[in-house]
Short mmCIF file of C-alpha atoms and ligand atoms in Angstrom, two decimals:
data_model
loop_
_atom_site.label_atom_id
_atom_site.label_comp_id
_atom_site.label_asym_id
_atom_site.label_seq_id
_atom_site.Cartn_x
_atom_site.Cartn_y
_atom_site.Cartn_z
CA MET A 95 1.40 -19.69 11.32
CA ILE A 96 4.05 -17.30 11.10
CA GLY A 97 2.94 -13.65 11.78
CA ALA A 98 0.12 -12.30 13.82
CA GLY A 99 -0.88 -9.22 11.90
CA ALA A 100 -3.70 -8.69 9.76
CA ALA A 101 -3.28 -11.83 7.27
CA GLY A 102 -1.95 -14.16 9.86
CA MET A 103 -4.80 -13.77 12.38
CA MET A 104 -7.51 -14.25 9.74
CA ALA A 105 -5.70 -17.33 8.53
CA ALA A 106 -5.56 -18.66 11.87
CA SER A 107 -8.90 -17.90 12.81
CA VAL A 108 -10.38 -19.27 9.92
CA ALA A 109 -8.31 -22.49 10.13
CA GLY A 110 -9.16 -22.83 13.45
CA LYS A 111 -12.69 -22.69 13.26
CA GLN A 112 -12.74 -25.06 10.65
CA GLY A 113 -11.04 -27.47 13.28
CA ALA A 114 -7.31 -27.16 12.53
CA ARG A 115 -4.99 -27.20 15.51
CA VAL A 116 -3.36 -23.54 14.84
CA ALA A 117 -0.03 -22.27 16.48
CA LEU A 118 0.12 -18.31 15.85
CA LEU A 119 4.01 -17.19 16.36
CA ASP A 120 4.96 -13.70 16.36
CA HIS A 121 8.35 -11.89 17.74
CA ALA A 122 6.25 -9.11 18.72
CA ASP A 123 4.60 -8.71 22.32
CA GLU A 124 1.03 -7.95 20.84
CA PRO A 125 -0.49 -8.73 17.33
CA GLY A 126 -1.57 -6.47 14.57
CA LYS A 127 0.65 -3.66 15.49
CA LYS A 128 0.35 -2.01 11.85
CA ILE A 129 -3.39 -2.35 12.15
CA LEU A 130 -3.13 -0.29 15.40
CA ILE A 131 -1.63 2.83 13.68
CA SER A 132 -3.39 2.25 10.08
CA GLY A 133 -5.45 4.78 8.72
CA GLY A 134 -4.65 7.18 11.10
CA GLY A 135 -5.57 5.06 14.12
CA ARG A 136 -8.94 4.59 12.56
CA CYS A 137 -8.00 1.58 10.07
CA ASN A 138 -9.10 1.91 6.61
CA PHE A 139 -10.00 -1.52 6.74
CA THR A 140 -11.34 -2.19 3.19
CA HIS A 141 -12.53 -0.79 0.32
CA LEU A 142 -15.71 -1.79 -1.56
CA GLU A 143 -14.33 -1.46 -5.17
CA THR A 144 -11.59 -3.83 -4.37
CA SER A 145 -10.68 -5.65 -7.64
CA TRP A 146 -7.65 -6.82 -9.47
CA GLU A 147 -6.79 -3.56 -11.36
CA ARG A 148 -6.18 -1.62 -7.83
CA TYR A 149 -3.41 -3.94 -7.41
CA HIS A 150 0.11 -3.52 -8.43
CA SER A 151 1.91 -7.05 -9.31
CA LEU A 152 3.60 -9.01 -12.08
CA ASN A 153 0.54 -10.97 -12.01
CA PRO A 154 -2.27 -8.83 -10.73
CA ARG A 155 -5.13 -11.13 -11.86
CA PHE A 156 -3.72 -13.63 -9.18
CA CYS A 157 -6.09 -11.86 -6.22
CA GLN A 158 -9.27 -12.24 -8.40
CA SER A 159 -10.04 -16.02 -6.91
CA ALA A 160 -9.44 -15.12 -3.35
CA PHE A 161 -11.44 -11.81 -3.72
CA ALA A 162 -14.30 -13.86 -5.31
CA ARG A 163 -14.56 -16.14 -2.09
CA TYR A 164 -14.05 -13.45 0.41
CA GLY A 165 -14.48 -9.84 -0.63
CA ALA A 166 -14.60 -6.34 0.96
CA GLN A 167 -18.54 -7.44 1.67
CA ASP A 168 -17.54 -10.31 3.51
CA PHE A 169 -15.23 -8.41 5.72
CA LEU A 170 -17.69 -5.71 6.26
CA ALA A 171 -20.11 -8.20 7.45
CA LEU A 172 -17.90 -9.35 10.02
CA VAL A 173 -17.10 -5.74 11.09
CA GLU A 174 -20.42 -5.32 11.60
CA HIS A 175 -21.37 -8.70 13.39
CA TYR A 176 -18.76 -7.32 16.12
CA LYS A 177 -20.87 -3.91 16.26
CA ILE A 178 -17.97 -1.81 15.18
CA ALA A 179 -19.18 1.42 14.02
CA TRP A 180 -17.63 2.57 10.60
CA HIS A 181 -18.02 5.16 7.97
CA GLU A 182 -17.32 5.61 4.42
CA LYS A 183 -14.67 8.51 4.00
CA SER A 184 -14.52 8.67 0.31
CA PRO A 185 -16.76 6.51 -1.92
CA GLY A 186 -16.03 2.90 -1.05
CA GLN A 187 -13.13 3.60 1.51
CA LEU A 188 -14.39 2.37 4.99
CA PHE A 189 -12.98 3.33 8.34
CA CYS A 190 -13.73 2.59 12.04
CA ASP A 191 -15.36 5.61 13.70
CA GLY A 192 -13.59 4.13 16.87
CA PRO A 193 -9.84 3.23 17.35
CA ALA A 194 -8.13 0.51 15.01
CA SER A 195 -7.67 -1.69 17.94
CA GLN A 196 -11.25 -2.72 17.67
CA ILE A 197 -10.34 -4.35 14.19
CA VAL A 198 -7.32 -6.28 16.31
CA ALA A 199 -9.59 -7.33 19.05
CA MET A 200 -12.13 -8.63 16.78
CA LEU A 201 -9.50 -10.79 15.15
CA GLN A 202 -8.40 -11.86 18.58
CA ALA A 203 -12.02 -13.03 19.37
CA GLU A 204 -12.39 -14.69 16.16
CA CYS A 205 -9.00 -16.54 17.04
CA ARG A 206 -10.15 -17.17 20.35
CA ALA A 207 -13.43 -19.09 18.58
CA GLY A 208 -10.95 -21.19 16.49
CA ASP A 209 -9.06 -22.15 19.41
CA VAL A 210 -5.78 -20.63 18.11
CA THR A 211 -2.86 -21.15 20.56
CA TRP A 212 -0.71 -17.90 20.83
CA TYR A 213 3.00 -17.74 20.75
CA LEU A 214 4.02 -14.17 21.03
CA ARG A 215 7.50 -13.12 21.67
CA HIS A 216 8.74 -16.16 19.72
CA ALA A 217 11.05 -15.13 16.75
CA VAL A 218 10.98 -17.63 14.11
CA GLN A 219 14.49 -17.89 12.50
CA GLN A 220 14.28 -20.85 10.38
CA VAL A 221 12.12 -23.37 8.69
CA THR A 222 12.75 -26.45 7.14
CA HIS A 223 11.12 -29.52 5.81
CA ASP A 224 12.23 -32.94 5.59
CA GLY A 225 9.87 -34.09 2.99
CA HIS A 226 7.15 -35.07 5.72
CA VAL A 227 6.90 -32.54 8.60
CA PHE A 228 8.14 -28.89 8.74
CA SER A 229 10.45 -27.87 11.83
CA ILE A 230 10.24 -24.23 12.49
CA LYS A 231 13.25 -22.81 14.60
CA THR A 232 12.09 -20.27 17.02
CA SER A 233 13.77 -18.15 19.69
CA HIS A 234 12.35 -20.42 22.30
CA GLY A 235 13.21 -23.82 20.64
CA GLU A 236 11.89 -25.87 17.99
CA MET A 237 8.31 -26.58 16.84
CA SER A 238 7.06 -28.99 14.07
CA ALA A 239 3.86 -28.56 11.68
CA HIS A 240 2.69 -30.53 8.76
CA THR A 241 1.39 -26.87 7.59
CA VAL A 242 3.17 -23.69 7.76
CA ILE A 243 1.70 -20.34 6.64
CA LEU A 244 4.01 -17.35 5.76
CA ALA A 245 2.10 -14.44 7.01
CA SER A 246 5.18 -12.54 8.46
CA GLY A 247 4.24 -9.60 5.87
CA GLY A 248 7.04 -7.40 4.15
CA LEU A 249 9.82 -4.93 5.04
CA ALA A 250 7.77 -1.87 5.45
CA VAL A 251 8.43 0.07 8.91
CA PRO A 252 11.25 -2.15 10.38
CA LYS A 253 10.16 -0.35 13.78
CA LEU A 254 6.80 -2.11 13.66
CA GLY A 255 8.50 -5.61 13.56
CA ALA A 256 8.89 -5.91 9.70
CA SER A 257 11.45 -8.48 8.69
CA ASP A 258 12.54 -10.45 5.73
CA LEU A 259 11.51 -13.67 7.36
CA SER A 260 9.06 -14.80 4.58
CA LEU A 261 11.29 -14.03 1.71
CA ARG A 262 14.27 -15.93 3.26
CA ILE A 263 11.93 -18.92 3.62
CA ALA A 264 10.56 -18.61 0.08
CA LYS A 265 14.17 -18.39 -1.17
CA GLN A 266 15.20 -21.13 0.70
CA PHE A 267 12.52 -23.50 -0.52
CA GLY A 268 13.54 -22.21 -3.95
CA LEU A 269 10.88 -19.73 -4.61
CA ASN A 270 11.34 -16.52 -6.94
CA ILE A 271 11.26 -13.38 -5.48
CA ILE A 272 9.92 -10.36 -7.36
CA GLN A 273 12.42 -7.52 -6.39
CA PRO A 274 11.07 -5.85 -3.30
CA ALA A 275 10.84 -2.27 -3.03
CA PRO A 276 9.48 0.40 -0.70
CA ALA A 277 6.01 1.43 -2.07
CA LEU A 278 3.26 4.10 -1.31
CA VAL A 279 5.96 6.14 0.03
CA PRO A 280 7.11 9.86 -0.17
CA LEU A 281 9.92 10.83 -3.00
CA CYS A 282 12.86 12.49 -2.44
CA LEU A 283 14.01 15.05 -4.72
CA ALA A 284 17.82 15.96 -5.35
CA GLU A 285 16.90 19.65 -5.05
CA PRO A 286 13.67 19.88 -3.18
CA PHE A 287 11.62 22.85 -2.07
CA PRO A 288 12.26 23.44 1.44
CA ASP A 289 10.64 27.28 0.99
CA LEU A 290 7.32 25.29 0.01
CA ALA A 291 7.30 22.79 2.26
CA GLY A 292 3.70 22.20 3.93
CA VAL A 293 2.15 23.55 0.69
CA SER A 294 -0.65 21.14 -0.64
CA LEU A 295 -2.69 20.94 -3.66
CA PRO A 296 -4.78 18.67 -5.78
CA VAL A 297 -2.87 16.97 -8.77
CA THR A 298 -2.54 14.11 -10.92
CA THR A 299 0.40 12.08 -11.17
CA SER A 300 1.36 9.67 -13.99
CA LEU A 301 4.46 7.91 -15.29
CA GLY A 302 3.82 8.68 -19.09
CA LYS A 303 1.18 9.27 -21.47
CA LYS A 304 0.07 5.51 -20.90
CA GLY A 305 -0.72 3.76 -17.49
CA VAL A 306 -2.04 4.49 -14.56
CA LYS A 307 -2.98 8.09 -13.32
CA PHE A 308 -4.17 9.13 -9.60
CA THR A 309 -5.54 12.47 -9.19
CA ASP A 310 -5.49 13.49 -5.24
CA GLY A 311 -3.58 15.59 -3.04
CA MET A 312 0.09 16.42 -2.88
CA VAL A 313 2.28 17.98 -0.23
CA PHE A 314 5.84 19.52 -0.62
CA THR A 315 8.13 18.30 1.82
CA HIS A 316 11.31 19.21 3.38
CA ARG A 317 12.92 16.17 1.45
CA GLY A 318 10.54 16.14 -1.53
CA LEU A 319 6.93 15.24 -2.25
CA SER A 320 4.34 13.36 -0.70
CA GLY A 321 0.50 13.03 -0.15
CA PRO A 322 -1.74 10.43 -1.65
CA ALA A 323 -1.31 11.16 -5.36
CA ILE A 324 2.55 10.79 -4.84
CA LEU A 325 2.24 7.68 -2.66
CA GLN A 326 0.00 6.16 -5.38
CA ILE A 327 2.38 6.65 -8.22
CA SER A 328 5.27 5.44 -6.16
CA SER A 329 4.28 1.90 -6.16
CA TYR A 330 4.37 1.95 -10.08
CA ARG A 331 7.73 4.00 -10.62
CA ASP A 332 10.93 2.07 -11.27
CA ALA A 333 14.03 3.48 -9.64
CA GLY A 334 15.40 6.40 -12.08
CA GLN A 335 11.88 6.91 -13.80
CA LYS A 336 10.43 10.10 -13.98
CA VAL A 337 7.13 11.57 -12.54
CA ARG A 338 4.76 13.56 -14.61
CA ILE A 339 2.59 15.63 -12.38
CA ASN A 340 -0.27 18.21 -13.57
CA LEU A 341 -0.22 20.83 -11.06
CA LEU A 342 -4.03 22.00 -12.14
CA PRO A 343 -5.96 19.04 -13.13
CA GLY A 344 -9.07 19.77 -14.46
CA HIS A 345 -8.11 23.25 -15.88
CA ASP A 346 -7.20 24.43 -19.36
CA ILE A 347 -4.52 26.53 -17.83
CA LEU A 348 -3.47 28.25 -21.05
CA ALA A 349 -6.92 29.46 -21.75
CA GLU A 350 -7.33 30.35 -18.02
CA MET A 351 -3.98 32.38 -18.05
CA GLN A 352 -4.85 34.51 -21.31
CA ALA A 353 -8.00 35.37 -20.45
CA ALA A 354 -6.72 36.58 -16.80
CA CYS A 355 -4.09 38.64 -18.84
CA GLN A 356 -6.91 40.33 -20.75
CA ARG A 357 -8.79 40.91 -17.67
CA ARG A 358 -5.83 42.14 -15.61
CA PRO A 359 -3.34 43.16 -17.89
CA ARG A 360 -1.07 44.82 -15.34
CA ALA A 361 -0.94 41.98 -12.94
CA GLN A 362 1.93 39.70 -12.73
CA ALA A 363 2.28 35.91 -13.61
CA ALA A 364 1.97 35.04 -9.90
CA ALA A 365 -1.16 36.71 -9.36
CA LEU A 366 -2.92 35.32 -12.59
CA MET A 367 -2.01 31.62 -11.41
CA GLU A 368 -5.45 32.20 -9.27
CA ALA A 369 -6.12 28.44 -8.81
CA LEU A 370 -2.67 27.34 -7.42
CA PRO A 371 -1.88 28.22 -3.65
CA ALA A 372 -0.29 31.70 -3.48
CA ARG A 373 3.06 30.38 -2.39
CA LEU A 374 3.67 28.02 -5.12
CA ALA A 375 2.26 30.40 -7.78
CA ARG A 376 5.08 32.81 -6.74
CA HIS A 377 7.52 30.51 -6.68
CA TRP A 378 6.71 29.16 -9.97
CA ALA A 379 6.46 32.62 -11.55
CA GLN A 380 10.08 33.49 -10.12
CA SER A 381 11.58 30.49 -11.40
CA MET A 382 10.28 30.99 -14.86
CA MET A 383 9.80 34.73 -15.81
CA ASP A 384 10.79 38.19 -14.86
CA LYS A 385 8.78 40.73 -12.88
CA ARG A 386 7.10 42.42 -15.91
CA PRO A 387 3.46 41.92 -15.65
CA LEU A 388 2.11 38.48 -17.70
CA ALA A 389 0.60 40.58 -20.65
CA GLU A 390 4.23 41.97 -21.36
CA GLN A 391 5.82 38.50 -21.25
CA PRO A 392 6.46 36.93 -24.76
CA GLY A 393 3.65 34.65 -25.86
CA ARG A 394 6.08 31.68 -25.89
CA ALA A 395 6.81 32.24 -22.07
CA VAL A 396 3.24 32.24 -20.96
CA ARG A 397 2.77 29.12 -22.98
CA THR A 398 5.87 27.46 -21.55
CA LEU A 399 4.55 28.40 -18.00
CA ALA A 400 1.41 26.85 -18.89
CA GLU A 401 3.02 23.58 -20.31
CA ARG A 402 5.05 23.14 -17.21
CA LEU A 403 2.24 23.45 -14.86
CA ALA A 404 0.18 20.99 -16.91
CA GLN A 405 3.19 18.52 -17.06
CA TRP A 406 5.92 19.28 -14.46
CA GLU A 407 8.38 16.31 -14.91
CA VAL A 408 10.63 15.68 -12.03
CA ILE A 409 13.02 12.60 -11.71
CA PRO A 410 12.91 11.83 -8.02
CA SER A 411 16.38 11.06 -6.74
CA GLY A 412 14.99 8.17 -4.68
CA THR A 413 12.16 7.41 -1.62
CA GLU A 414 12.19 7.96 1.66
CA GLY A 415 12.70 4.21 1.99
CA TYR A 416 11.29 1.39 4.23
CA ALA A 417 10.97 3.40 7.23
CA LYS A 418 8.20 5.77 6.10
CA ALA A 419 6.74 3.43 3.30
CA GLU A 420 3.05 2.04 3.97
CA VAL A 421 3.86 -1.27 2.21
CA MET A 422 6.80 -3.33 0.43
CA LYS A 423 5.99 -4.02 -3.30
CA GLY A 424 7.41 -7.15 -4.91
CA GLY A 425 8.07 -10.30 -2.91
CA ILE A 426 6.94 -13.82 -3.31
CA ASP A 427 6.06 -14.45 -6.87
CA THR A 428 2.56 -15.42 -7.25
CA ARG A 429 3.26 -17.59 -10.41
CA GLN A 430 4.44 -20.48 -7.80
CA LEU A 431 1.14 -20.11 -5.81
CA SER A 432 -2.25 -21.96 -6.02
CA SER A 433 -4.41 -18.47 -6.33
CA ARG A 434 -7.24 -20.60 -5.00
CA SER A 435 -5.21 -21.63 -1.68
CA MET A 436 -2.07 -19.64 -1.74
CA GLU A 437 -0.14 -22.89 -1.23
CA VAL A 438 3.41 -23.18 -2.96
CA GLN A 439 2.95 -25.47 -5.72
CA THR A 440 6.14 -27.34 -5.54
CA VAL A 441 6.13 -27.51 -1.64
CA PRO A 442 2.83 -29.03 -0.50
CA GLY A 443 1.50 -27.71 2.99
CA LEU A 444 3.53 -24.38 2.72
CA TYR A 445 1.27 -21.34 2.05
CA ALA A 446 2.31 -17.56 1.71
CA ILE A 447 -0.28 -14.72 2.14
CA GLY A 448 -0.43 -10.98 2.85
CA GLU A 449 2.14 -8.33 2.06
CA ALA A 450 4.94 -11.10 1.70
CA VAL A 451 3.40 -12.10 -1.75
CA ASP A 452 3.96 -9.76 -4.79
CA MET A 453 0.28 -8.14 -4.53
CA THR A 454 0.55 -4.58 -3.57
CA GLY A 455 -2.68 -2.53 -3.45
CA TRP A 456 -3.76 1.10 -4.11
CA LEU A 457 -3.90 3.20 -0.96
CA GLY A 458 -7.53 3.12 0.35
CA GLY A 459 -8.17 -0.16 2.14
CA TYR A 460 -7.05 -2.46 -0.57
CA ASN A 461 -3.79 -3.91 1.24
CA PHE A 462 -5.96 -4.94 4.25
CA GLN A 463 -8.46 -6.58 1.89
CA TRP A 464 -5.72 -8.60 0.34
CA ALA A 465 -4.28 -9.47 3.68
CA TRP A 466 -8.03 -10.75 4.50
CA SER A 467 -8.71 -12.41 1.44
CA SER A 468 -5.45 -14.28 1.04
CA GLY A 469 -5.97 -15.17 4.73
CA VAL A 470 -9.11 -16.81 4.26
CA ALA A 471 -7.98 -18.69 1.16
CA ALA A 472 -4.95 -20.11 3.10
CA GLY A 473 -6.74 -20.61 6.37
CA LEU A 474 -9.61 -22.63 4.62
CA ALA A 475 -6.98 -24.65 2.56
CA ALA A 476 -4.77 -25.50 5.30
CA ALA A 477 -7.72 -26.96 7.62
CA GLU A 478 -8.88 -28.83 4.63
CA ARG A 479 -5.57 -30.23 4.37
CA SER A 480 -4.76 -30.80 8.27
CA ARG A 481 -8.41 -32.88 7.88
CA VAL A 482 -6.89 -35.31 5.38
CA LEU A 483 -3.66 -35.69 6.94
C1 FAD B 620 1.55 3.60 9.03
C2 FAD B 620 0.79 2.49 8.02
C3 FAD B 620 -0.52 2.78 8.03
C4 FAD B 620 -1.34 1.60 7.32
N1 FAD B 620 -2.77 1.79 6.73
C5 FAD B 620 -3.43 1.09 6.03
C6 FAD B 620 -4.83 1.39 6.02
O1 FAD B 620 -5.32 2.26 6.56
N2 FAD B 620 -5.32 0.13 5.12
C7 FAD B 620 -4.61 -0.59 4.38
O2 FAD B 620 -5.60 -1.47 3.80
N3 FAD B 620 -3.38 -1.00 4.63
C8 FAD B 620 -2.82 -0.10 5.33
N4 FAD B 620 -1.53 -0.30 5.68
C9 FAD B 620 -0.81 -1.60 5.03
C10 FAD B 620 -1.30 -2.64 5.84
O3 FAD B 620 -0.92 -2.37 7.15
C11 FAD B 620 -0.43 -4.12 5.25
O4 FAD B 620 -0.65 -4.22 4.19
C12 FAD B 620 -0.56 -5.52 6.29
O5 FAD B 620 -0.53 -4.91 7.64
C13 FAD B 620 -0.26 -6.50 5.93
O6 FAD B 620 -0.58 -7.65 6.64
P1 FAD B 620 0.22 -8.82 6.57
O7 FAD B 620 -0.39 -9.75 7.65
O8 FAD B 620 0.89 -9.42 5.49
O9 FAD B 620 1.66 -8.18 7.66
P2 FAD B 620 2.16 -7.61 8.94
O10 FAD B 620 0.43 -6.78 9.27
O11 FAD B 620 3.19 -6.71 8.84
O12 FAD B 620 1.90 -8.80 9.95
C14 FAD B 620 3.32 -9.28 9.74
C15 FAD B 620 3.43 -10.04 11.18
O13 FAD B 620 4.80 -10.83 11.15
C16 FAD B 620 5.50 -10.77 12.30
N5 FAD B 620 6.66 -11.19 11.95
C17 FAD B 620 7.67 -10.50 11.08
N6 FAD B 620 8.96 -11.29 11.43
C18 FAD B 620 8.97 -12.34 12.22
C19 FAD B 620 9.57 -12.97 12.50
N7 FAD B 620 10.59 -13.38 12.16
N8 FAD B 620 9.53 -14.02 13.90
C20 FAD B 620 8.03 -14.01 13.99
N9 FAD B 620 7.03 -12.96 13.48
C21 FAD B 620 7.46 -12.26 12.65
C22 FAD B 620 5.29 -8.94 12.52
O14 FAD B 620 5.64 -8.88 14.05
C23 FAD B 620 3.86 -8.64 12.21
O15 FAD B 620 3.14 -9.04 13.52
C24 FAD B 620 -0.54 0.65 6.42
C25 FAD B 620 0.92 0.30 6.72
C26 FAD B 620 1.51 1.28 7.56
C27 FAD B 620 2.83 0.96 7.75
#
């Protein structure tokens, strides 16, 4: 098993408990570093509404079989078995009450129950296959195995140990890689709004008239835009694509401004955008109108202002990259994997799970659930294979 992160620990423990002899390798000095800092230190460990519609992938339905076998309720049952207290932050979104280290400790205990052998500080450099066994070259010499599970994650947050290992090995075995890119990541603007940095508000983000829409918080940053609604849409956006932002979702902006105009004919535009944070309203009005009261502005200007609030279009200059991304999108093409076992169709005994695979969840616990579910699928299948060999 290569990678003692969320997916790797889950797969190792499941395979071990099924009787397989499991070696769990990781170049880090401790397992599950991303789990430890996840969810602001409280680990948003699953989402009860997990389903394929909440994943971005070239082949999103691929995850269905793994979720059917081991879903959010199954992981929750494990958490409860370990008496880890949890709470539902927003509907379906589950967090630990205490530190995220409880989830790592739980997975370590599960690995102990499966008699898993740990090889921390073992950097895996290469994996080859002679048609019979795999050779795994590590910083501490070579190991061999009949089965290898790639669980070394994606490229997000290199300072937590992310590497391109799974992608490199997959390529070497002739697998197609869906172009990786940072996802759940803040967006940069060529001309950001430093004066507005820190201003936050609920918005709806989308990429066009069709497709996904996210209504959640947005925050202006020194480099551009962030907050959940931005992170979510970032996973779906291709480079160069514009993002549409409704700054007042749920409001009939034109009607509200016209009504406010009649109530307070001497007020200026900024004062009439009552639902916007004051700093943003002032900035918005100044950038689009002169100082005359809104009632004295031409009707066209008021309409344009309302339209711009409902459909602000930005073309981000880029993202804040892997350093700030919560996950990597893209990765190992699922069309070459078995959806039941995560085994590479052309290389029996080689499996790929977790973030290394082209299956990117929404914000809210979906990425861990994919790690747990794909880990269980591969762990069970690998143990079955080891019994046959
Ligand atoms: C700040 C942050 C917060 C997050 N919060 C949440 C959240 O609350 N809920 C949620 O669902 N998702 C969250 N995520 C996403 C989630 O952490 C990942 O989707 C998940 O960890 C992926 O699991 P994985 O096992 O595939 O990869 P990882 O957990 O990244 O594990 C990969 C392991 O492989 C090891 N490795 C890499 N290269 C090598 C090598 N060459 N040799 C040996 N070992 C290697 C790494 O050290 C690591 O331990 C968060 C991510 C970040 C960055």
